[in-house]
Amino acid sequence: MKILVTGGAGYIGSIVVEQLIAAGESVVVFDNLSQGHRAAVHPGAIFVQGDLADRPALDAILSEHRPDAVMHFASKTLVGESMQKPFLYLGDNVTNGRNLLQSVAEHGVKRFILSSTANLFDQPERMPIDEAERIVPGSPYGESKYLLERMLHWMDRIYGVRFASLRYFYAAGATPQRGEDHHPELHLIPLVLQVALGKREKVSIFGDDYPTRDGTCLRDYIHVVDLAQAHILALRALDQGSRFYNLGNGEGYSVREVIETAREITGRPIAADVAPRRAGDPAVLVAASDKIRKELGWKPKFPHIRDIIESAWRWHQANPNGYGDS
Ligand SMILES: NC(=O)c1ccc[n+]([C@@H]2O[C@H](COP(=O)([O-])OP(=O)(O)OC[C@H]3O[C@@H](n4cnc5c(N)ncnc54)[C@H](O)[C@@H]3O)[C@@H](O)[C@H]2O)c1
């Protein structure tokens, strides 16, 4: 297949592109490089620099390359920023996604995969969180993903576009060639590894009085390569119908456990202090991934936090300045 990947210069998108090419697919990347890195784009992919706000650019890429499928990663991604600047998310994220969907419909593309989020589930009634959980977005960021899911519902009904919405929990880890280099970096594992590298003085633990085994928040980390495999499996199943999947390991690790494991792997002390809780951080967020395991045979190859951190550490050691372009 030929696949158009928006956001394919970003963290998850670039690794999905790498895995798609390894699986023999051909790939066109569309990215404005606002957060992504040109060097992260696999040399086997065609790269087009452009912005989703630019409908003519989207129409041109779809007319020229006639993809069989679109994977949509390009987005603003910061929950906290979305609480400060809601219309960047309820505006840009939604309008950009709508532009893409409209071009997809008008060019007759019938397969679409959306990067959705665990932030759809702000008040889960059951843990781990399965697909039957009530959707209560936790922020304008989560709301923007939910609005795109709703648009996709109508795209399926009206235009026959088959879609998968993959609701990721916490993507982490790296391949030897590609890793996580966000600016600003707000994700726990790269922050901890930046302390190990001496690029940051310490890491903050936001709250140690949660009702968890060590008082710190539990989160479900999924290796980015396992996430990429889920995209490939979902892509191949799309012709049998649209679907939603929650994607994590089903295993929660606490902030302290992540830091402790990183200390063991890196052999560095990694200073950490305890700061007040952050508003809106639930104590536990863990995904039930039974549905994708059962329907698509997805099975994470790297479920353990140690494998995830080891792969990230290898990449950060080899690339202490990330892609070196910021
Ligand atoms: N990282 C996670 O743990 C996580 C969890 C849940 C969901 N997600 C979702 O997965 C996707 C990828 O996340 P990531 O961590 O790789 O983010 P990222 O910021 O590394 O990648 C996003 C890419 O999109 C590009 N982009 C942004 N706006 C654009 C626009 N208007 N036009 C063209 N390109 C644009 C950026 O330059 C960047 O390369 C996002 O949609 C995010 O919401 C990520």
mmCIF file of C-alpha atoms and ligand atoms in Angstrom:
data_model
loop_
_atom_site.group_PDB
_atom_site.id
_atom_site.type_symbol
_atom_site.label_atom_id
_atom_site.label_comp_id
_atom_site.label_asym_id
_atom_site.label_seq_id
_atom_site.Cartn_x
_atom_site.Cartn_y
_atom_site.Cartn_z
ATOM 1 C CA MET A 1 0.000 0.000 0.000
ATOM 2 C CA LYS A 2 0.940 3.629 -0.314
ATOM 3 C CA ILE A 3 0.331 5.443 2.956
ATOM 4 C CA LEU A 4 0.222 9.158 3.645
ATOM 5 C CA VAL A 5 1.499 9.823 7.160
ATOM 6 C CA THR A 6 0.775 13.262 8.611
ATOM 7 C CA GLY A 7 3.169 14.107 11.433
ATOM 8 C CA GLY A 8 5.638 11.504 10.153
ATOM 9 C CA ALA A 9 8.597 13.640 11.291
ATOM 10 C CA GLY A 10 7.377 13.509 14.916
ATOM 11 C CA TYR A 11 8.173 10.985 17.622
ATOM 12 C CA ILE A 12 5.532 8.299 17.074
ATOM 13 C CA GLY A 13 4.901 9.078 13.395
ATOM 14 C CA SER A 14 8.571 8.728 12.410
ATOM 15 C CA ILE A 15 8.814 5.315 14.090
ATOM 16 C CA VAL A 16 5.561 4.136 12.495
ATOM 17 C CA VAL A 17 7.015 5.233 9.116
ATOM 18 C CA GLU A 18 10.188 3.249 9.841
ATOM 19 C CA GLN A 19 8.138 0.142 10.674
ATOM 20 C CA LEU A 20 5.829 0.587 7.661
ATOM 21 C CA ILE A 21 8.832 0.746 5.344
ATOM 22 C CA ALA A 22 10.315 -2.334 7.035
ATOM 23 C CA ALA A 23 6.974 -4.066 6.355
ATOM 24 C CA GLY A 24 7.304 -3.255 2.648
ATOM 25 C CA GLU A 25 4.801 -0.376 2.395
ATOM 26 C CA SER A 26 5.528 2.874 0.575
ATOM 27 C CA VAL A 27 5.171 6.088 2.528
ATOM 28 C CA VAL A 28 4.653 9.802 1.938
ATOM 29 C CA VAL A 29 5.213 12.030 4.975
ATOM 30 C CA PHE A 30 3.440 15.376 5.367
ATOM 31 C CA ASP A 31 4.701 17.495 8.260
ATOM 32 C CA ASN A 32 5.214 21.204 8.926
ATOM 33 C CA LEU A 33 8.250 20.487 11.177
ATOM 34 C CA SER A 34 6.766 22.671 13.938
ATOM 35 C CA GLN A 35 7.654 19.865 16.365
ATOM 36 C CA GLY A 36 9.089 17.229 14.091
ATOM 37 C CA HIS A 37 12.602 16.725 12.754
ATOM 38 C CA ARG A 38 13.625 16.357 9.126
ATOM 39 C CA ALA A 39 16.339 13.897 10.201
ATOM 40 C CA ALA A 40 13.700 11.661 11.809
ATOM 41 C CA VAL A 41 12.042 10.973 8.461
ATOM 42 C CA HIS A 42 13.120 7.617 7.058
ATOM 43 C CA PRO A 43 15.180 8.126 3.878
ATOM 44 C CA GLY A 44 12.931 5.636 2.096
ATOM 45 C CA ALA A 45 9.878 7.889 2.540
ATOM 46 C CA ILE A 46 8.899 10.821 0.311
ATOM 47 C CA PHE A 47 8.875 13.979 2.462
ATOM 48 C CA VAL A 48 6.597 16.939 1.801
ATOM 49 C CA GLN A 49 6.835 19.907 4.139
ATOM 50 C CA GLY A 50 3.433 21.485 4.591
ATOM 51 C CA ASP A 51 0.730 22.482 7.040
ATOM 52 C CA LEU A 52 -2.670 20.876 7.495
ATOM 53 C CA ALA A 53 -4.186 24.355 7.548
ATOM 54 C CA ASP A 54 -3.305 24.578 3.834
ATOM 55 C CA ARG A 55 -6.141 22.764 2.004
ATOM 56 C CA PRO A 56 -4.635 23.258 -1.473
ATOM 57 C CA ALA A 57 -1.402 21.618 -0.256
ATOM 58 C CA LEU A 58 -3.397 18.653 1.059
ATOM 59 C CA ASP A 59 -5.357 18.354 -2.169
ATOM 60 C CA ALA A 60 -2.114 18.493 -4.151
ATOM 61 C CA ILE A 61 -0.445 15.720 -2.156
ATOM 62 C CA LEU A 62 -3.526 13.492 -2.353
ATOM 63 C CA SER A 63 -3.895 14.070 -6.121
ATOM 64 C CA GLU A 64 -0.230 13.482 -6.813
ATOM 65 C CA HIS A 65 0.352 10.430 -4.616
ATOM 66 C CA ARG A 66 -3.121 8.795 -4.518
ATOM 67 C CA PRO A 67 -2.530 7.003 -1.190
ATOM 68 C CA ASP A 68 -4.458 3.871 -0.247
ATOM 69 C CA ALA A 69 -4.575 4.967 3.379
ATOM 70 C CA VAL A 70 -3.886 7.937 5.649
ATOM 71 C CA MET A 71 -2.406 7.791 9.148
ATOM 72 C CA HIS A 72 -2.980 11.032 11.023
ATOM 73 C CA PHE A 73 -0.447 11.878 13.737
ATOM 74 C CA ALA A 74 -0.005 15.623 13.118
ATOM 75 C CA SER A 75 -1.472 17.510 16.023
ATOM 76 C CA LYS A 76 -0.813 19.792 18.889
ATOM 77 C CA THR A 77 -0.345 17.367 21.741
ATOM 78 C CA LEU A 78 -0.036 19.144 25.099
ATOM 79 C CA VAL A 79 -2.837 18.656 27.636
ATOM 80 C CA GLY A 80 -1.593 21.522 29.855
ATOM 81 C CA GLU A 81 -1.235 23.957 26.960
ATOM 82 C CA SER A 82 -4.761 23.093 25.850
ATOM 83 C CA MET A 83 -6.083 24.201 29.262
ATOM 84 C CA GLN A 84 -4.284 27.548 28.815
ATOM 85 C CA LYS A 85 -5.073 28.054 25.124
ATOM 86 C CA PRO A 86 -8.211 25.995 24.474
ATOM 87 C CA PHE A 87 -8.901 27.431 21.028
ATOM 88 C CA LEU A 88 -5.544 26.308 19.681
ATOM 89 C CA TYR A 89 -6.926 22.828 20.224
ATOM 90 C CA LEU A 90 -10.689 23.254 19.749
ATOM 91 C CA GLY A 91 -9.730 25.453 16.782
ATOM 92 C CA ASP A 92 -6.521 24.400 15.014
ATOM 93 C CA ASN A 93 -6.483 20.699 15.902
ATOM 94 C CA VAL A 94 -10.088 20.272 14.899
ATOM 95 C CA THR A 95 -9.956 22.465 11.785
ATOM 96 C CA ASN A 96 -6.739 20.846 10.579
ATOM 97 C CA GLY A 97 -8.213 17.384 11.080
ATOM 98 C CA ARG A 98 -11.382 18.454 9.285
ATOM 99 C CA ASN A 99 -9.338 19.789 6.342
ATOM 100 C CA LEU A 100 -7.588 16.468 6.064
ATOM 101 C CA LEU A 101 -10.824 14.477 6.301
ATOM 102 C CA GLN A 102 -12.485 16.619 3.667
ATOM 103 C CA SER A 103 -9.560 16.132 1.271
ATOM 104 C CA VAL A 104 -9.556 12.398 2.043
ATOM 105 C CA ALA A 105 -13.287 12.166 1.252
ATOM 106 C CA GLU A 106 -12.966 14.208 -1.934
ATOM 107 C CA HIS A 107 -10.046 12.117 -3.187
ATOM 108 C CA GLY A 108 -11.778 8.818 -2.520
ATOM 109 C CA VAL A 109 -9.308 7.492 0.095
ATOM 110 C CA LYS A 110 -11.098 4.759 2.036
ATOM 111 C CA ARG A 111 -8.760 3.930 4.922
ATOM 112 C CA PHE A 112 -7.847 6.217 7.818
ATOM 113 C CA ILE A 113 -6.080 5.771 11.153
ATOM 114 C CA LEU A 114 -6.350 8.407 13.882
ATOM 115 C CA SER A 115 -3.958 8.898 16.800
ATOM 116 C CA SER A 116 -6.412 9.334 19.632
ATOM 117 C CA THR A 117 -5.680 9.431 23.338
ATOM 118 C CA ALA A 118 -6.266 8.132 26.860
ATOM 119 C CA ASN A 119 -7.271 11.715 27.658
ATOM 120 C CA LEU A 120 -10.776 10.743 26.446
ATOM 121 C CA PHE A 121 -11.269 9.024 29.789
ATOM 122 C CA ASP A 122 -11.053 11.617 32.519
ATOM 123 C CA GLN A 123 -13.419 9.932 34.955
ATOM 124 C CA PRO A 124 -13.094 6.195 34.390
ATOM 125 C CA GLU A 125 -15.511 4.018 36.295
ATOM 126 C CA ARG A 126 -13.416 0.876 35.804
ATOM 127 C CA MET A 127 -9.680 0.236 35.763
ATOM 128 C CA PRO A 128 -8.161 -0.963 33.446
ATOM 129 C CA ILE A 129 -10.031 1.225 30.969
ATOM 130 C CA ASP A 130 -11.722 -0.599 28.121
ATOM 131 C CA GLU A 131 -13.493 0.670 25.011
ATOM 132 C CA ALA A 132 -16.909 0.568 26.711
ATOM 133 C CA GLU A 133 -15.809 3.257 29.169
ATOM 134 C CA ARG A 134 -17.814 6.485 29.085
ATOM 135 C CA ILE A 135 -16.014 9.236 27.159
ATOM 136 C CA VAL A 136 -15.367 12.324 29.259
ATOM 137 C CA PRO A 137 -12.479 14.236 27.675
ATOM 138 C CA GLY A 138 -10.057 15.560 30.268
ATOM 139 C CA SER A 139 -9.053 18.709 28.362
ATOM 140 C CA PRO A 140 -9.609 20.626 25.121
ATOM 141 C CA TYR A 141 -6.827 18.415 23.715
ATOM 142 C CA GLY A 142 -8.853 15.270 24.497
ATOM 143 C CA GLU A 143 -12.019 16.960 23.243
ATOM 144 C CA SER A 144 -10.310 17.751 19.918
ATOM 145 C CA LYS A 145 -9.529 14.043 19.450
ATOM 146 C CA TYR A 146 -13.094 13.105 20.364
ATOM 147 C CA LEU A 147 -14.471 15.562 17.807
ATOM 148 C CA LEU A 148 -12.284 13.913 15.149
ATOM 149 C CA GLU A 149 -13.575 10.491 16.191
ATOM 150 C CA ARG A 150 -17.126 11.804 15.704
ATOM 151 C CA MET A 151 -16.241 13.196 12.269
ATOM 152 C CA LEU A 152 -14.828 9.822 11.331
ATOM 153 C CA HIS A 153 -18.104 8.185 12.295
ATOM 154 C CA TRP A 154 -19.846 10.327 9.640
ATOM 155 C CA MET A 155 -17.048 9.785 7.121
ATOM 156 C CA ASP A 156 -17.668 6.058 7.412
ATOM 157 C CA ARG A 157 -21.419 6.425 7.101
ATOM 158 C CA ILE A 158 -21.458 8.934 4.255
ATOM 159 C CA TYR A 159 -18.296 8.172 2.270
ATOM 160 C CA GLY A 160 -17.508 4.586 3.266
ATOM 161 C CA VAL A 161 -14.165 5.567 4.835
ATOM 162 C CA ARG A 162 -13.102 2.730 7.145
ATOM 163 C CA PHE A 163 -11.204 4.024 10.137
ATOM 164 C CA ALA A 164 -9.433 2.910 13.275
ATOM 165 C CA SER A 165 -9.109 5.235 16.219
ATOM 166 C CA LEU A 166 -6.206 4.119 18.391
ATOM 167 C CA ARG A 167 -6.391 5.604 21.858
ATOM 168 C CA TYR A 168 -2.855 5.490 23.128
ATOM 169 C CA PHE A 169 -1.827 5.685 26.720
ATOM 170 C CA TYR A 170 1.851 6.666 27.292
ATOM 171 C CA ALA A 171 4.098 6.048 24.290
ATOM 172 C CA ALA A 172 7.751 5.546 25.234
ATOM 173 C CA GLY A 173 10.967 3.881 24.091
ATOM 174 C CA ALA A 174 12.962 4.142 20.888
ATOM 175 C CA THR A 175 14.449 2.220 17.992
ATOM 176 C CA PRO A 176 18.212 2.403 17.336
ATOM 177 C CA GLN A 177 17.566 5.124 14.709
ATOM 178 C CA ARG A 178 14.674 7.143 16.156
ATOM 179 C CA GLY A 179 13.585 8.390 19.567
ATOM 180 C CA GLU A 180 11.765 11.035 21.544
ATOM 181 C CA ASP A 181 12.878 14.655 21.129
ATOM 182 C CA HIS A 182 10.029 17.002 22.041
ATOM 183 C CA HIS A 183 10.417 20.731 22.752
ATOM 184 C CA PRO A 184 9.364 21.318 25.446
ATOM 185 C CA GLU A 185 9.849 17.795 26.776
ATOM 186 C CA LEU A 186 7.112 16.940 29.257
ATOM 187 C CA HIS A 187 7.151 13.133 29.184
ATOM 188 C CA LEU A 188 8.523 11.341 32.223
ATOM 189 C CA ILE A 189 10.945 8.852 30.640
ATOM 190 C CA PRO A 190 12.895 11.326 28.447
ATOM 191 C CA LEU A 191 12.952 13.801 31.351
ATOM 192 C CA VAL A 192 14.432 11.181 33.670
ATOM 193 C CA LEU A 193 17.020 10.219 31.037
ATOM 194 C CA GLN A 194 17.962 13.858 30.504
ATOM 195 C CA VAL A 195 18.794 14.011 34.224
ATOM 196 C CA ALA A 196 20.891 10.843 33.793
ATOM 197 C CA LEU A 197 22.735 12.544 30.916
ATOM 198 C CA GLY A 198 23.426 15.630 33.059
ATOM 199 C CA LYS A 199 21.290 17.821 30.802
ATOM 200 C CA ARG A 200 18.766 18.518 33.538
ATOM 201 C CA GLU A 201 19.375 18.884 37.269
ATOM 202 C CA LYS A 202 16.457 16.845 38.618
ATOM 203 C CA VAL A 203 13.057 15.440 37.880
ATOM 204 C CA SER A 204 9.920 16.348 39.844
ATOM 205 C CA ILE A 205 7.488 13.802 41.222
ATOM 206 C CA PHE A 206 4.104 15.523 41.263
ATOM 207 C CA GLY A 207 2.500 14.151 44.426
ATOM 208 C CA ASP A 208 3.487 11.176 46.580
ATOM 209 C CA ASP A 209 0.268 10.820 48.533
ATOM 210 C CA TYR A 210 -1.917 9.087 45.940
ATOM 211 C CA PRO A 211 -3.700 5.856 46.914
ATOM 212 C CA THR A 212 -1.169 3.688 45.002
ATOM 213 C CA ARG A 213 1.488 1.176 46.128
ATOM 214 C CA ASP A 214 4.147 3.864 46.667
ATOM 215 C CA GLY A 215 2.014 7.015 46.689
ATOM 216 C CA THR A 216 2.993 8.151 43.176
ATOM 217 C CA CYS A 217 0.832 8.017 40.052
ATOM 218 C CA LEU A 218 0.618 4.791 38.041
ATOM 219 C CA ARG A 219 0.723 5.036 34.260
ATOM 220 C CA ASP A 220 0.600 2.548 31.412
ATOM 221 C CA TYR A 221 3.663 2.838 29.138
ATOM 222 C CA ILE A 222 3.584 1.267 25.708
ATOM 223 C CA HIS A 223 6.718 0.749 23.625
ATOM 224 C CA VAL A 224 6.532 2.849 20.480
ATOM 225 C CA VAL A 225 7.445 -0.173 18.333
ATOM 226 C CA ASP A 226 4.491 -2.104 19.763
ATOM 227 C CA LEU A 227 2.350 0.935 19.017
ATOM 228 C CA ALA A 228 3.638 0.923 15.433
ATOM 229 C CA GLN A 229 2.761 -2.763 15.065
ATOM 230 C CA ALA A 230 -0.774 -2.003 16.261
ATOM 231 C CA HIS A 231 -1.079 0.586 13.460
ATOM 232 C CA ILE A 232 0.042 -1.930 10.867
ATOM 233 C CA LEU A 233 -2.379 -4.603 12.135
ATOM 234 C CA ALA A 234 -5.227 -2.075 12.269
ATOM 235 C CA LEU A 235 -4.458 -0.914 8.727
ATOM 236 C CA ARG A 236 -4.688 -4.466 7.407
ATOM 237 C CA ALA A 237 -8.001 -5.072 9.185
ATOM 238 C CA LEU A 238 -9.730 -1.863 8.091
ATOM 239 C CA ASP A 239 -11.530 -3.345 5.114
ATOM 240 C CA GLN A 240 -13.509 -5.479 7.584
ATOM 241 C CA GLY A 241 -14.887 -2.348 9.253
ATOM 242 C CA SER A 242 -14.150 0.671 11.404
ATOM 243 C CA ARG A 243 -13.027 0.214 14.980
ATOM 244 C CA PHE A 244 -11.787 1.796 18.214
ATOM 245 C CA TYR A 245 -8.976 0.347 20.315
ATOM 246 C CA ASN A 246 -7.443 1.347 23.636
ATOM 247 C CA LEU A 247 -3.716 0.742 23.519
ATOM 248 C CA GLY A 248 -1.440 0.148 26.464
ATOM 249 C CA ASN A 249 0.272 -2.754 28.189
ATOM 250 C CA GLY A 250 -2.430 -3.233 30.803
ATOM 251 C CA GLU A 251 0.298 -2.830 33.410
ATOM 252 C CA GLY A 252 0.801 0.310 35.479
ATOM 253 C CA TYR A 253 4.188 1.543 36.646
ATOM 254 C CA SER A 254 4.551 4.253 39.254
ATOM 255 C CA VAL A 255 6.620 7.395 38.815
ATOM 256 C CA ARG A 256 9.013 6.138 41.498
ATOM 257 C CA GLU A 257 9.316 2.751 39.757
ATOM 258 C CA VAL A 258 10.189 4.453 36.476
ATOM 259 C CA ILE A 259 12.866 6.566 38.169
ATOM 260 C CA GLU A 260 14.272 3.595 40.102
ATOM 261 C CA THR A 261 14.417 1.428 36.966
ATOM 262 C CA ALA A 262 16.164 4.249 35.090
ATOM 263 C CA ARG A 263 18.726 4.511 37.929
ATOM 264 C CA GLU A 264 19.461 0.782 37.622
ATOM 265 C CA ILE A 265 19.739 0.876 33.822
ATOM 266 C CA THR A 266 21.846 4.009 33.563
ATOM 267 C CA GLY A 267 23.915 3.495 36.711
ATOM 268 C CA ARG A 268 23.411 7.220 37.424
ATOM 269 C CA PRO A 269 21.884 8.652 40.617
ATOM 270 C CA ILE A 270 19.043 10.703 38.919
ATOM 271 C CA ALA A 271 18.000 13.363 41.423
ATOM 272 C CA ALA A 272 14.267 13.606 42.068
ATOM 273 C CA ASP A 273 12.195 15.817 44.341
ATOM 274 C CA VAL A 274 8.563 15.729 45.389
ATOM 275 C CA ALA A 275 6.419 18.620 44.203
ATOM 276 C CA PRO A 276 2.697 19.266 44.828
ATOM 277 C CA ARG A 277 0.127 17.262 42.880
ATOM 278 C CA ARG A 278 -0.826 18.673 39.464
ATOM 279 C CA ALA A 279 -4.479 19.489 38.942
ATOM 280 C CA GLY A 280 -6.252 16.840 36.917
ATOM 281 C CA ASP A 281 -3.713 13.997 37.342
ATOM 282 C CA PRO A 282 -5.630 10.794 38.159
ATOM 283 C CA ALA A 283 -3.918 8.316 40.518
ATOM 284 C CA VAL A 284 -4.034 5.405 38.060
ATOM 285 C CA LEU A 285 -4.418 5.254 34.269
ATOM 286 C CA VAL A 286 -4.146 1.792 32.768
ATOM 287 C CA ALA A 287 -5.565 0.509 29.483
ATOM 288 C CA ALA A 288 -7.379 -2.745 28.879
ATOM 289 C CA SER A 289 -6.072 -3.856 25.474
ATOM 290 C CA ASP A 290 -7.988 -7.150 25.348
ATOM 291 C CA LYS A 291 -10.028 -6.033 22.345
ATOM 292 C CA ILE A 292 -7.071 -5.428 20.017
ATOM 293 C CA ARG A 293 -5.307 -8.538 21.317
ATOM 294 C CA LYS A 294 -8.364 -10.674 20.586
ATOM 295 C CA GLU A 295 -9.469 -9.116 17.298
ATOM 296 C CA LEU A 296 -6.091 -8.456 15.672
ATOM 297 C CA GLY A 297 -3.744 -10.755 17.575
ATOM 298 C CA TRP A 298 -1.717 -7.770 18.790
ATOM 299 C CA LYS A 299 0.773 -8.712 21.489
ATOM 300 C CA PRO A 300 3.346 -6.270 22.820
ATOM 301 C CA LYS A 301 6.915 -7.465 22.297
ATOM 302 C CA PHE A 302 8.286 -5.072 24.905
ATOM 303 C CA PRO A 303 5.750 -5.000 27.734
ATOM 304 C CA HIS A 304 8.248 -4.502 30.532
ATOM 305 C CA ILE A 305 9.233 -1.027 31.643
ATOM 306 C CA ARG A 306 12.873 -2.142 31.728
ATOM 307 C CA ASP A 307 12.891 -2.896 27.966
ATOM 308 C CA ILE A 308 11.162 0.389 27.250
ATOM 309 C CA ILE A 309 13.629 2.464 29.278
ATOM 310 C CA GLU A 310 16.658 0.514 27.997
ATOM 311 C CA SER A 311 15.737 1.243 24.379
ATOM 312 C CA ALA A 312 15.172 4.926 25.161
ATOM 313 C CA TRP A 313 18.458 5.118 27.065
ATOM 314 C CA ARG A 314 20.422 3.634 24.150
ATOM 315 C CA TRP A 315 18.930 6.278 21.847
ATOM 316 C CA HIS A 316 19.508 9.169 24.261
ATOM 317 C CA GLN A 317 23.106 8.109 24.862
ATOM 318 C CA ALA A 318 23.764 7.945 21.127
ATOM 319 C CA ASN A 319 21.897 11.245 20.561
ATOM 320 C CA PRO A 320 22.407 13.381 23.689
ATOM 321 C CA ASN A 321 21.175 16.453 21.788
ATOM 322 C CA GLY A 322 18.269 14.609 20.219
ATOM 323 C CA TYR A 323 18.113 15.312 16.499
ATOM 324 C CA GLY A 324 20.311 18.362 17.156
ATOM 325 C CA ASP A 325 18.093 20.810 15.279
ATOM 326 C CA SER A 326 16.433 22.721 18.115
HETATM 327 N N1 LIG B 1 3.258 10.733 22.816
HETATM 328 C C1 LIG B 1 2.244 10.113 23.422
HETATM 329 O O1 LIG B 1 2.428 9.456 24.465
HETATM 330 C C2 LIG B 1 0.848 10.187 22.858
HETATM 331 C C3 LIG B 1 -0.212 9.645 23.595
HETATM 332 C C4 LIG B 1 -1.496 9.691 23.050
HETATM 333 C C5 LIG B 1 -1.714 10.241 21.810
HETATM 334 N N2 LIG B 1 -0.672 10.784 21.120
HETATM 335 C C6 LIG B 1 -0.946 11.362 19.797
HETATM 336 O O2 LIG B 1 -0.051 10.782 18.864
HETATM 337 C C7 LIG B 1 0.305 11.726 17.853
HETATM 338 C C8 LIG B 1 1.809 11.827 17.743
HETATM 339 O O3 LIG B 1 2.345 12.231 18.997
HETATM 340 P P1 LIG B 1 3.902 12.539 19.149
HETATM 341 O O4 LIG B 1 4.246 12.376 20.572
HETATM 342 O O5 LIG B 1 4.647 11.781 18.130
HETATM 343 O O6 LIG B 1 3.907 14.097 18.807
HETATM 344 P P2 LIG B 1 4.991 14.968 17.982
HETATM 345 O O7 LIG B 1 4.765 16.382 18.359
HETATM 346 O O8 LIG B 1 6.354 14.383 18.155
HETATM 347 O O9 LIG B 1 4.544 14.745 16.469
HETATM 348 C C9 LIG B 1 3.534 15.505 15.857
HETATM 349 C C10 LIG B 1 4.042 15.897 14.482
HETATM 350 O O10 LIG B 1 3.015 16.641 13.798
HETATM 351 C C11 LIG B 1 3.605 17.765 13.159
HETATM 352 N N3 LIG B 1 2.540 18.782 13.065
HETATM 353 C C12 LIG B 1 1.910 19.405 14.096
HETATM 354 N N4 LIG B 1 0.987 20.265 13.613
HETATM 355 C C13 LIG B 1 1.035 20.169 12.250
HETATM 356 C C14 LIG B 1 0.319 20.807 11.199
HETATM 357 N N5 LIG B 1 -0.612 21.735 11.454
HETATM 358 N N6 LIG B 1 0.607 20.465 9.922
HETATM 359 C C15 LIG B 1 1.573 19.537 9.645
HETATM 360 N N7 LIG B 1 2.289 18.914 10.616
HETATM 361 C C16 LIG B 1 2.016 19.220 11.905
HETATM 362 C C17 LIG B 1 4.758 18.174 14.063
HETATM 363 O O11 LIG B 1 5.760 18.902 13.379
HETATM 364 C C18 LIG B 1 5.262 16.805 14.539
HETATM 365 O O12 LIG B 1 6.246 16.292 13.659
HETATM 366 C C19 LIG B 1 -0.392 13.031 18.220
HETATM 367 O O13 LIG B 1 -1.578 13.133 17.472
HETATM 368 C C20 LIG B 1 -0.693 12.850 19.707
HETATM 369 O O14 LIG B 1 -1.834 13.596 20.076
HETATM 370 C C21 LIG B 1 0.598 10.775 21.602
#
